[in-house]
Each structure stands twice: as structure tokens, then as C-alpha cells.
mmCIF file of C-alpha atoms in Angstrom:
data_model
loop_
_atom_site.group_PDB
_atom_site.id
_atom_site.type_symbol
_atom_site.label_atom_id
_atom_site.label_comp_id
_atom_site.label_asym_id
_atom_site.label_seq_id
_atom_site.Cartn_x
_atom_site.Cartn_y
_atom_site.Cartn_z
ATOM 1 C CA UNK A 89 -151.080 -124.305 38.642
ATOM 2 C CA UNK A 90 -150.513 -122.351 35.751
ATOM 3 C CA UNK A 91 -153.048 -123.059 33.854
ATOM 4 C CA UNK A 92 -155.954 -122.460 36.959
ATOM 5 C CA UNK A 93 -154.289 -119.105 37.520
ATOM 6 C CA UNK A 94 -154.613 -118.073 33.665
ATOM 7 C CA UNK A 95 -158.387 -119.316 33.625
ATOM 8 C CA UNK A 96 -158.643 -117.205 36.593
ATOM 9 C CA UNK A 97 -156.937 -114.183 34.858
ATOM 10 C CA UNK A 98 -155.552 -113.227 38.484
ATOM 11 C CA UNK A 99 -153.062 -110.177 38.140
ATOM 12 C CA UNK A 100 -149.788 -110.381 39.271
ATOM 13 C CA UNK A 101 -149.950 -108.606 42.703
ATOM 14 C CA UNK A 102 -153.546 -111.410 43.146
ATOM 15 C CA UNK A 103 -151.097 -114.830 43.043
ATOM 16 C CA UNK A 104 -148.961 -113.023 45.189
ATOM 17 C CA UNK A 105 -151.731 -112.445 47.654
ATOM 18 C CA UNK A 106 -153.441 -115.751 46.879
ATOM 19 C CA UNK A 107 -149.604 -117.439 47.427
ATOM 20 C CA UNK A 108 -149.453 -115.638 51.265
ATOM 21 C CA UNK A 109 -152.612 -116.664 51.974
ATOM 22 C CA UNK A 110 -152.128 -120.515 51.266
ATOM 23 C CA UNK A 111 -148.591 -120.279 52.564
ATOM 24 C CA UNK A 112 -149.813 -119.000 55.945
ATOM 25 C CA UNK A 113 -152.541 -121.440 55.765
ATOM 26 C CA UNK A 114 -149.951 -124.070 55.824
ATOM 27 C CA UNK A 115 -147.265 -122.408 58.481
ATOM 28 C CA UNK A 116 -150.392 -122.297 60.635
ATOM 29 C CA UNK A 117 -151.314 -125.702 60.475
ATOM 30 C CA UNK A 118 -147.859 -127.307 60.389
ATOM 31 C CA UNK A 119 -147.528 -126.140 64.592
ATOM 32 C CA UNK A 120 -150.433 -129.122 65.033
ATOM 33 C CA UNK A 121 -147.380 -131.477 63.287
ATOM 34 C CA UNK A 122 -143.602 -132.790 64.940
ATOM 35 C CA UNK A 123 -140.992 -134.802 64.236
ATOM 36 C CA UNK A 124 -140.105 -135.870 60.573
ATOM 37 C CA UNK A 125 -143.444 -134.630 59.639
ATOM 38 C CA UNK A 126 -142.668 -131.168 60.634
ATOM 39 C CA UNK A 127 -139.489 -131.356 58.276
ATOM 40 C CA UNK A 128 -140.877 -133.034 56.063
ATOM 41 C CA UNK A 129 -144.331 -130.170 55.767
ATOM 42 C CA UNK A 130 -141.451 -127.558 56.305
ATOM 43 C CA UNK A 131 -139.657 -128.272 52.949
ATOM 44 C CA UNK A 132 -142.527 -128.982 51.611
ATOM 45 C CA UNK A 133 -144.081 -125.346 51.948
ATOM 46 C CA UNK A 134 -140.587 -123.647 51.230
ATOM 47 C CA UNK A 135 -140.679 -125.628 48.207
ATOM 48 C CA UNK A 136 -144.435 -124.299 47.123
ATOM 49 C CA UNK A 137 -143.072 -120.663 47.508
ATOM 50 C CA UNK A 138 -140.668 -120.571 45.505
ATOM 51 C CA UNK A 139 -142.387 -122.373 42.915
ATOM 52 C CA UNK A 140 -145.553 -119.913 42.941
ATOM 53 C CA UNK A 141 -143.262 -116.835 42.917
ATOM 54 C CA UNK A 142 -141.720 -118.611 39.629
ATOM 55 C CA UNK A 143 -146.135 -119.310 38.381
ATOM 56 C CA UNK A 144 -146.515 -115.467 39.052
ATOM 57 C CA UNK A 145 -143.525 -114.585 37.537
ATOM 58 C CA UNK A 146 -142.713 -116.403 34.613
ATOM 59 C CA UNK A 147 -143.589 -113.653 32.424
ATOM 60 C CA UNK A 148 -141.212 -111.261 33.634
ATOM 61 C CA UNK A 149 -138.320 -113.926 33.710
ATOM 62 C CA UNK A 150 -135.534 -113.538 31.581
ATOM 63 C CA UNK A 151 -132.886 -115.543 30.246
ATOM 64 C CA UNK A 152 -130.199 -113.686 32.427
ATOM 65 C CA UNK A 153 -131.777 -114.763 35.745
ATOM 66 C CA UNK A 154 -130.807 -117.956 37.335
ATOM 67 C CA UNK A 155 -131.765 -120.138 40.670
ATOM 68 C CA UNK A 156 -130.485 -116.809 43.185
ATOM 69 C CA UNK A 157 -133.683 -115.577 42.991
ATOM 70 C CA UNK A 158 -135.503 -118.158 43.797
ATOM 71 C CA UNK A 159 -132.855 -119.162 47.537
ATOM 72 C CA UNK A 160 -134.932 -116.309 49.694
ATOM 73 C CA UNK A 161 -138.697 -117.445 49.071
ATOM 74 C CA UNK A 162 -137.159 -121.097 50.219
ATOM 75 C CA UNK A 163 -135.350 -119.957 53.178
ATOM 76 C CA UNK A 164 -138.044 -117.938 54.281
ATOM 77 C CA UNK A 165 -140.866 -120.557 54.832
ATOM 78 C CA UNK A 166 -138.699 -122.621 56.079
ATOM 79 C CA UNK A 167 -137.203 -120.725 58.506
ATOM 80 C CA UNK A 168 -140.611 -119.657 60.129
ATOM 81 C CA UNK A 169 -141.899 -123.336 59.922
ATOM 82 C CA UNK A 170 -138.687 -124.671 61.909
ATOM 83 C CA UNK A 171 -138.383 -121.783 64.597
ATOM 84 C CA UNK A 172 -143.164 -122.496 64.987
ATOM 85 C CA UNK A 173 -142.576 -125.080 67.752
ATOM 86 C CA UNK A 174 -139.562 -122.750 69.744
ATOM 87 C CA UNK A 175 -142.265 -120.319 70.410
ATOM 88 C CA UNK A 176 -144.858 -120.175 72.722
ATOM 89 C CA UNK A 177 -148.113 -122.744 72.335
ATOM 90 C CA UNK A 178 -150.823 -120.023 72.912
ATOM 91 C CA UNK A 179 -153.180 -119.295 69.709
ATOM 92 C CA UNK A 180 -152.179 -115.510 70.023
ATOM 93 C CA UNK A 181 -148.668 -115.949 69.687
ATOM 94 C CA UNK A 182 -149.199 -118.196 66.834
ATOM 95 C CA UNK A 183 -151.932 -115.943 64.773
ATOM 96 C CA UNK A 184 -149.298 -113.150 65.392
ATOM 97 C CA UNK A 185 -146.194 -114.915 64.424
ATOM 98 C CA UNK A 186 -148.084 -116.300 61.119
ATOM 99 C CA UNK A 187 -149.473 -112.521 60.604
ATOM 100 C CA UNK A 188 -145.554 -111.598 60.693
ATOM 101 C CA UNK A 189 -145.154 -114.018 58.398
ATOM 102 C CA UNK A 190 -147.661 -113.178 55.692
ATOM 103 C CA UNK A 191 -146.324 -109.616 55.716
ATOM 104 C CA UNK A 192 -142.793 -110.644 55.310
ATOM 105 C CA UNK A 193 -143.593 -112.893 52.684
ATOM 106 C CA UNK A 194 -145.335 -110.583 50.534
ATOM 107 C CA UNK A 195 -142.910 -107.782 50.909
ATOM 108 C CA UNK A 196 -140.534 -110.667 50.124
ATOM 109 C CA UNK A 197 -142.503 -111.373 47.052
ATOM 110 C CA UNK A 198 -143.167 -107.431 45.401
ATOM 111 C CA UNK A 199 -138.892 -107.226 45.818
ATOM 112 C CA UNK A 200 -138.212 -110.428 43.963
ATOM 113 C CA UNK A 201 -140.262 -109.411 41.620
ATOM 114 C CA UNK A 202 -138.768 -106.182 41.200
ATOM 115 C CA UNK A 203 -135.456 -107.797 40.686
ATOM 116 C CA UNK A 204 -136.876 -110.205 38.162
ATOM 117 C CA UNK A 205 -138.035 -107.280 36.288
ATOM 118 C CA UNK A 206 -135.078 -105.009 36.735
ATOM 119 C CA UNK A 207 -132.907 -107.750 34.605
ATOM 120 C CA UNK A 208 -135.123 -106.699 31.980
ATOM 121 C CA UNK A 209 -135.050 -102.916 32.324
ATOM 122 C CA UNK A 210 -134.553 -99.849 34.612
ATOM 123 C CA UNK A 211 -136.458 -99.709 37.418
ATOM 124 C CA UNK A 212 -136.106 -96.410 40.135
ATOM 125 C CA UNK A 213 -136.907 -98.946 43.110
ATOM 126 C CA UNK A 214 -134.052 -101.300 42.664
ATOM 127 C CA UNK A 215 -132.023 -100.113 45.613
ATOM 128 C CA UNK A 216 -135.109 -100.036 47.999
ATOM 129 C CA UNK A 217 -135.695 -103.485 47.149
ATOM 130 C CA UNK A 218 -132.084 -104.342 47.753
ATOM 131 C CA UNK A 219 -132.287 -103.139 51.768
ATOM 132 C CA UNK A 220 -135.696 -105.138 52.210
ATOM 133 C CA UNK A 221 -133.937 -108.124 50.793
ATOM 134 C CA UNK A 222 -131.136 -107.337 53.358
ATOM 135 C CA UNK A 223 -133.142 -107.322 55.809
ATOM 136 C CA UNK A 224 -135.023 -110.389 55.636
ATOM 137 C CA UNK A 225 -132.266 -112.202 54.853
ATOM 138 C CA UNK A 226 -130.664 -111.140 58.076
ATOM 139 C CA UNK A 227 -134.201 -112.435 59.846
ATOM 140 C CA UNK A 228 -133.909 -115.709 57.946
ATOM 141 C CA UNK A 229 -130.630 -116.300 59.709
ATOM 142 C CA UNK A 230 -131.520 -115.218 62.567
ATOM 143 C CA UNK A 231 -134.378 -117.716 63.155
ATOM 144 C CA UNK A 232 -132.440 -120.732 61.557
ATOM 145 C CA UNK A 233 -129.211 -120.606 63.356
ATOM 146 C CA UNK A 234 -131.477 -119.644 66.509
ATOM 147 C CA UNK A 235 -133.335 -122.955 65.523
ATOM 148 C CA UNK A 236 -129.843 -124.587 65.166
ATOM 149 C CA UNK A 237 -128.889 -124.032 68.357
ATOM 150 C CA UNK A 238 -131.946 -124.737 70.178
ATOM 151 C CA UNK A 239 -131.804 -128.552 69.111
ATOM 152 C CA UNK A 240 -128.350 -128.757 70.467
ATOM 153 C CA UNK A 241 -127.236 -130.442 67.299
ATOM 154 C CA UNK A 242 -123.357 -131.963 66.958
ATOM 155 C CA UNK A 243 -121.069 -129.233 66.196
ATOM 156 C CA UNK A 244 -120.007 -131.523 62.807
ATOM 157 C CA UNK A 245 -123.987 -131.450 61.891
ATOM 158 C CA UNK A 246 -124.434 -127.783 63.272
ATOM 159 C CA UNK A 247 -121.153 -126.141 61.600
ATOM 160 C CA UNK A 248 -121.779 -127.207 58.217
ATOM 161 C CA UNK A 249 -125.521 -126.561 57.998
ATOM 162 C CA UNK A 250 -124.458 -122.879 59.056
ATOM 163 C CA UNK A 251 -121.922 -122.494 56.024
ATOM 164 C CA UNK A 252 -124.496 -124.058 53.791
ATOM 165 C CA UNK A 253 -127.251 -121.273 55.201
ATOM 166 C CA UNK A 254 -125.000 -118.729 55.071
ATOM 167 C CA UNK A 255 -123.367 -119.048 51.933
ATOM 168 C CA UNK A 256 -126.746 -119.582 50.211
ATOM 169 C CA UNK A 257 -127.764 -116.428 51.669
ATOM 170 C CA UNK A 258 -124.994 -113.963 50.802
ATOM 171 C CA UNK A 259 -124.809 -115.320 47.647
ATOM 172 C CA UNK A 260 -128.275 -114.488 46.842
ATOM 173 C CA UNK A 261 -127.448 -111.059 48.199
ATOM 174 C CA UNK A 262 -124.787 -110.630 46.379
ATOM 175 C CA UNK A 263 -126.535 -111.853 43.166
ATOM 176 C CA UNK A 264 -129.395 -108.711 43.729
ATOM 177 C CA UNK A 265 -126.433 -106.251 42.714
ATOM 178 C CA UNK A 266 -125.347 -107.913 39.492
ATOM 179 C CA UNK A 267 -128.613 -109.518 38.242
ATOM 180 C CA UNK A 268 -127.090 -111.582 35.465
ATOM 181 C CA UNK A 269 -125.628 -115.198 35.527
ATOM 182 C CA UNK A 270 -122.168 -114.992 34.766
ATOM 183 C CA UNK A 271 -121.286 -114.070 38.331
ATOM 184 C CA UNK A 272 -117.922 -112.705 39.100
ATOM 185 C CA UNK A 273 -115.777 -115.583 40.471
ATOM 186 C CA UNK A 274 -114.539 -112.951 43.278
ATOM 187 C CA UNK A 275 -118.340 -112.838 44.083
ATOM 188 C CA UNK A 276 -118.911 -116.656 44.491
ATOM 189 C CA UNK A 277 -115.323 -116.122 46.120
ATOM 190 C CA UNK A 278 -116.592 -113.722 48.650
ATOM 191 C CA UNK A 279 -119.858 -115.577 49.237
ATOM 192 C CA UNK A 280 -117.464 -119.114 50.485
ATOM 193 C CA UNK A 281 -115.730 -117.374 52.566
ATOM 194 C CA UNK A 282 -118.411 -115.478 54.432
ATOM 195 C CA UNK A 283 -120.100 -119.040 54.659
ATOM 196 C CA UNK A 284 -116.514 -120.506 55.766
ATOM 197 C CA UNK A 285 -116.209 -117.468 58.221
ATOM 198 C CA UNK A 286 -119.299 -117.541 59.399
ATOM 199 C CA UNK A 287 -119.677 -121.774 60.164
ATOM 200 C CA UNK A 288 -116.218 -121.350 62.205
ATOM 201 C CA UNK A 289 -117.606 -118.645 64.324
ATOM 202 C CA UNK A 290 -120.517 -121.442 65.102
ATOM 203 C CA UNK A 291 -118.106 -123.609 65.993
ATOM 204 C CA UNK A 292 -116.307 -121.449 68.530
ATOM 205 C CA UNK A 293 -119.828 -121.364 69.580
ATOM 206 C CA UNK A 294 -120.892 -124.627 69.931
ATOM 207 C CA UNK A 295 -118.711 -124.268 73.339
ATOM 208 C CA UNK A 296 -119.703 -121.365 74.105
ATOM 209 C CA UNK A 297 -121.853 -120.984 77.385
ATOM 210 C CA UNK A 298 -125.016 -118.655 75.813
ATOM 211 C CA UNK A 299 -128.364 -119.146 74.958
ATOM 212 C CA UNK A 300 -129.828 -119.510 71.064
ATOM 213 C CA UNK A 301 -130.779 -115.969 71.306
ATOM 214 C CA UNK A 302 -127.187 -114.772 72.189
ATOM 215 C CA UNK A 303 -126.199 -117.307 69.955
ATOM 216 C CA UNK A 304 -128.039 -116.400 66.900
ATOM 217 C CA UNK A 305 -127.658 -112.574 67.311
ATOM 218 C CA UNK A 306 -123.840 -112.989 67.270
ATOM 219 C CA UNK A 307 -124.135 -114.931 64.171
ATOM 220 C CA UNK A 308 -126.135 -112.192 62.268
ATOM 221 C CA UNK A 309 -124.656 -109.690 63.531
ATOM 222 C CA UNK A 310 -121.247 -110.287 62.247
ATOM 223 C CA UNK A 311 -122.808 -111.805 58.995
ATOM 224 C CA UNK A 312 -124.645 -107.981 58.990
ATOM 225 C CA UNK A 313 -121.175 -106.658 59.131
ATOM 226 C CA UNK A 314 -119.453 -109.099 56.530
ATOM 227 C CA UNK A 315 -122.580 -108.930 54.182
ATOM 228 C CA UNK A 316 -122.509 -105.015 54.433
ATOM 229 C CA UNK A 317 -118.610 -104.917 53.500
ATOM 230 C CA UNK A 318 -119.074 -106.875 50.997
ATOM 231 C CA UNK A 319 -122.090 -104.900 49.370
ATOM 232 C CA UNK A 320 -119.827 -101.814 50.014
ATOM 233 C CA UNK A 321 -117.571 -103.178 47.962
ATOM 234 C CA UNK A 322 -119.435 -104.265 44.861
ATOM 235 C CA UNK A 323 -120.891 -100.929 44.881
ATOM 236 C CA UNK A 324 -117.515 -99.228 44.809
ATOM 237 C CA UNK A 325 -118.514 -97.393 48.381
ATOM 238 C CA UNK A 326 -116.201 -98.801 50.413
ATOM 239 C CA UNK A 327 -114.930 -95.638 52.577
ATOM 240 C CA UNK A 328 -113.631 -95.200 55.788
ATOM 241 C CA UNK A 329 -116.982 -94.204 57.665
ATOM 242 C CA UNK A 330 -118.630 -97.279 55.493
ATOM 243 C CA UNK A 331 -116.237 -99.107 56.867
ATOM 244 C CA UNK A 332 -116.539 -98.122 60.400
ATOM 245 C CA UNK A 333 -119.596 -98.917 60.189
ATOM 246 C CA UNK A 334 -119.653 -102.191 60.268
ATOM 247 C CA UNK A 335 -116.784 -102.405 62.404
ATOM 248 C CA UNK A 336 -118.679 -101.276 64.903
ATOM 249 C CA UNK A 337 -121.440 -103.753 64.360
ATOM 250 C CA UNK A 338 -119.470 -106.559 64.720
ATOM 251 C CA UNK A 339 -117.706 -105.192 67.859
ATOM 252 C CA UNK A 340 -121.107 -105.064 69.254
ATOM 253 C CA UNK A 341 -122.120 -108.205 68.491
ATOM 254 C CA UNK A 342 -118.933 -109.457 70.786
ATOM 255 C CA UNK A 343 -119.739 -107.103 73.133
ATOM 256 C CA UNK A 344 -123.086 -108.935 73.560
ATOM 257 C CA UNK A 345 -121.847 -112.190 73.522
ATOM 258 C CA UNK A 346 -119.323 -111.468 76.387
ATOM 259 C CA UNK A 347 -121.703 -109.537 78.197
ATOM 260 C CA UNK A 348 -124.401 -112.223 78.202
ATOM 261 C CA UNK A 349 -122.073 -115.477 78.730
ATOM 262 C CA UNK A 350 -122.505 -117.497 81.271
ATOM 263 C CA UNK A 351 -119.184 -118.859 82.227
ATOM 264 C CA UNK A 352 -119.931 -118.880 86.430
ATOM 265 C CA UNK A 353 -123.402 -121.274 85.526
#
């Protein structure tokens, strides 16, 4: 792959548009697919993305970064190729939900690569790049533990995959504000026990009477507000009103859940 994209003397921003395109190429198809095959295409493509962000990448690539920034590219494929067959089979919904995708994953791509620069040197968009991360890691979670909980999975099958989803995740957020590989051990600290906390509210869930949607907007929403404290903290903001703030995120997130039970069907 290298070599074809060096003959080819594509820019860096061209892979990353050349990447989408085959990517969504593939999310596209794999709807046609089920079973083991699905999985099987699913890993597959989360796989490819993260090895053609390293390809278009490489360059910029330092000794100081490490496997973190690599965990969102993954997750991201193969979040959107698990939650395909949960939505509805009309070729409209599909070209729009791969469209979503393509936009994502190249926004996803341009903010990688802006932290796999910025462990070389300064760079003024750093913090904007942090948020977008943020964000899509909060959709990534969103549509796996919604994809969790739609296949009605054992709670000692469902529980751990959440703590290994979730601890991947906000440990790859967590990485984006220290860029280097000797991580703190109170970060990898942190990043267990929002993956603990977070695969024991899942449980609680598992007997819960809601719906994946209810379900999986708990779950981020409380991982918003842990994630968010925790960022807080390794940026030495944590103040009261910071700390409201989140408070009040994860207080509605239980309001929803309570609201939207359904304990009399």
C-alpha cells in the first residue's frame, strides 16, 4: 500500500480522501452480508482504517506516539458496520447513514493527524481537535453499547465487552492530552475505573426495563460526565461550575432513564 500511494505521489489530505472513499465503499456493501460474515467484514474494515491512517501518516509519526492513536479509527468502522443492520433496510437510509459516515471519518482522520503531528511540534488547533475527538468518541459508544443491547447478549458477555469499549475509549481520550508514551499511571488508573464504572452501570442495566436507545444514552451520558471530569482534571480546570457541569449531565441522563422505563409493561 505504501509503495502504490508513493508511485501515485497522493498528498496527505488525497489518502485520506481515497481511505473514506474505500471505507464507505465497504460499510456500504457489508449491509448485503449477516452473521459471522458481518463480524468478520466488520473487523476487517476497522482493521483497514487504522492501518491507512498509519500509510498516510507514517511520516509525521514519532517515536513518542504509541497504539492510542490508532483505538478511534478502529472503533469507528466498526461501530457503524455493527449498528448497519439495526437501521432501517431502505437505500436512503443507508446512502445517508454511509454519507454520515464518510464525514465522520474524515474529520476523524484531519484530528488524528493533528495529534500525530502535535507530538512533534506546536500546533494552534490542538484543543479543537481534542472536542471533535470527544465527540466522536461519545458517538462510537453510543452506537456500540446501543448495538450491545439490541442483541440481548448475557449480561457476563455484555458487561465485560462494555468495560473493554469503554476503557479503550477514555484511554485514548485521555492519551490526546499528554501525547507521549510514558502515561501517568493515575491516567491508566482513571481510564479502569471509568471502564469498571461504566460496565457495572450496564449491568444494573441488563435488568433494567428500557429500550437500546434509553439504554445507550444513559451509558454515554454518564461516560460524557466521567470523561469530562476527568479531562477537567488533567487540564488543571477542575472548578466548581466545571464541575457542575457534568453533574448535571449525569443527573439527566437518570432523569431519562427513569422517565422512559417501562416498569408497568
Amino acid at each position: 500500500m505504501d509503495k502504490i500511494l508513493s508511485l501515485l505521489s497522493l498528498s496527505k489530505r488525497q489518502q485520506f480522501v481515497l481511505s473514506v472513499f474505500a471505507l464507505s465503499v465497504g460499510i456500504f456493501a457489508s449491509q448485503f452480508t449477516s452473521g459471522i460474515l458481518l463480524y468478520a467484514i466488520s473487523f476487517v474494515l476497522s482493521l483497514t482504517s487504522s492501518i491507512l491512517f498509519f500509510a498516510a501518516t507514517r511520516s509525521d509519526l514519532s517515536v513518542k506516539v504509541s497504539y492510542p492513536i490508532f483505538i478511534l479509527p478502529f472503533f469507528y468502522t466498526l461501530s457503524f458496520a455493527l449498528f448497519y443492520p439495526l437501521i432501517p433496510a431502505r437505500f436512503l437510509t443507508h446512502i445517508i447513514t454511509t454519507s454520515i459516515y464518510a464525514f465522520g471519518l474524515y474529520s476523524l482522520l484531519l484530528t488524528q493527524n493533528i495529534f500525530a503531528v502535535s507530538t512533534i511540534r506546536t500546533i494552534n488547533l490542538l484543543r479543537s481537535a481534542r472536542i471533535v475527538s470527544f465527540v466522536l468518541t461519545i458517538i462510537v459508544l453510543f452506537l456500540i453499547s446501543n448495538v450491545i443491547f439490541s442483541q440481548r447478549m448475557p449480561i457476563y458477555v455484555a458487561s465485560p465487552l462494555i468495560f473493554i469499549v469503554s476503557f479503550l475509549l477514555i484511554f485514548q481520550s485521555m492519551w490526546t492530552y499528554v501525547l507521549k508514551r510514558d502515561f501517568a499511571s493515575d491516567i491508566l488508573a482513571l481510564s479502569l475505573l471509568i471502564g469498571f464504572a461504566t460496565s457495572q452501570l450496564s449491568l444494573i442495566l441488563s435488568i433494567w426495563p428500557i429500550n437500546p436507545a434509553i439504554y445507550s444514552i444513559f451509558i454515554t451520558g454518564m461516560f460524557y460526565a466521567y470523561s469530562g471530569l476527568c479531562h477537567a482534571w488533567v487540564e488543571k480546570r477542575l472548578f466548581r461550575n466545571v464541575l457542575w457541569e457534568y453533574v448535571w449531565v449525569g443527573l439527566l441522563a437518570i432523569l431519562i432513564l427513569i422517565l422512559f422505563s417501562r416498569w408497568g409493561s
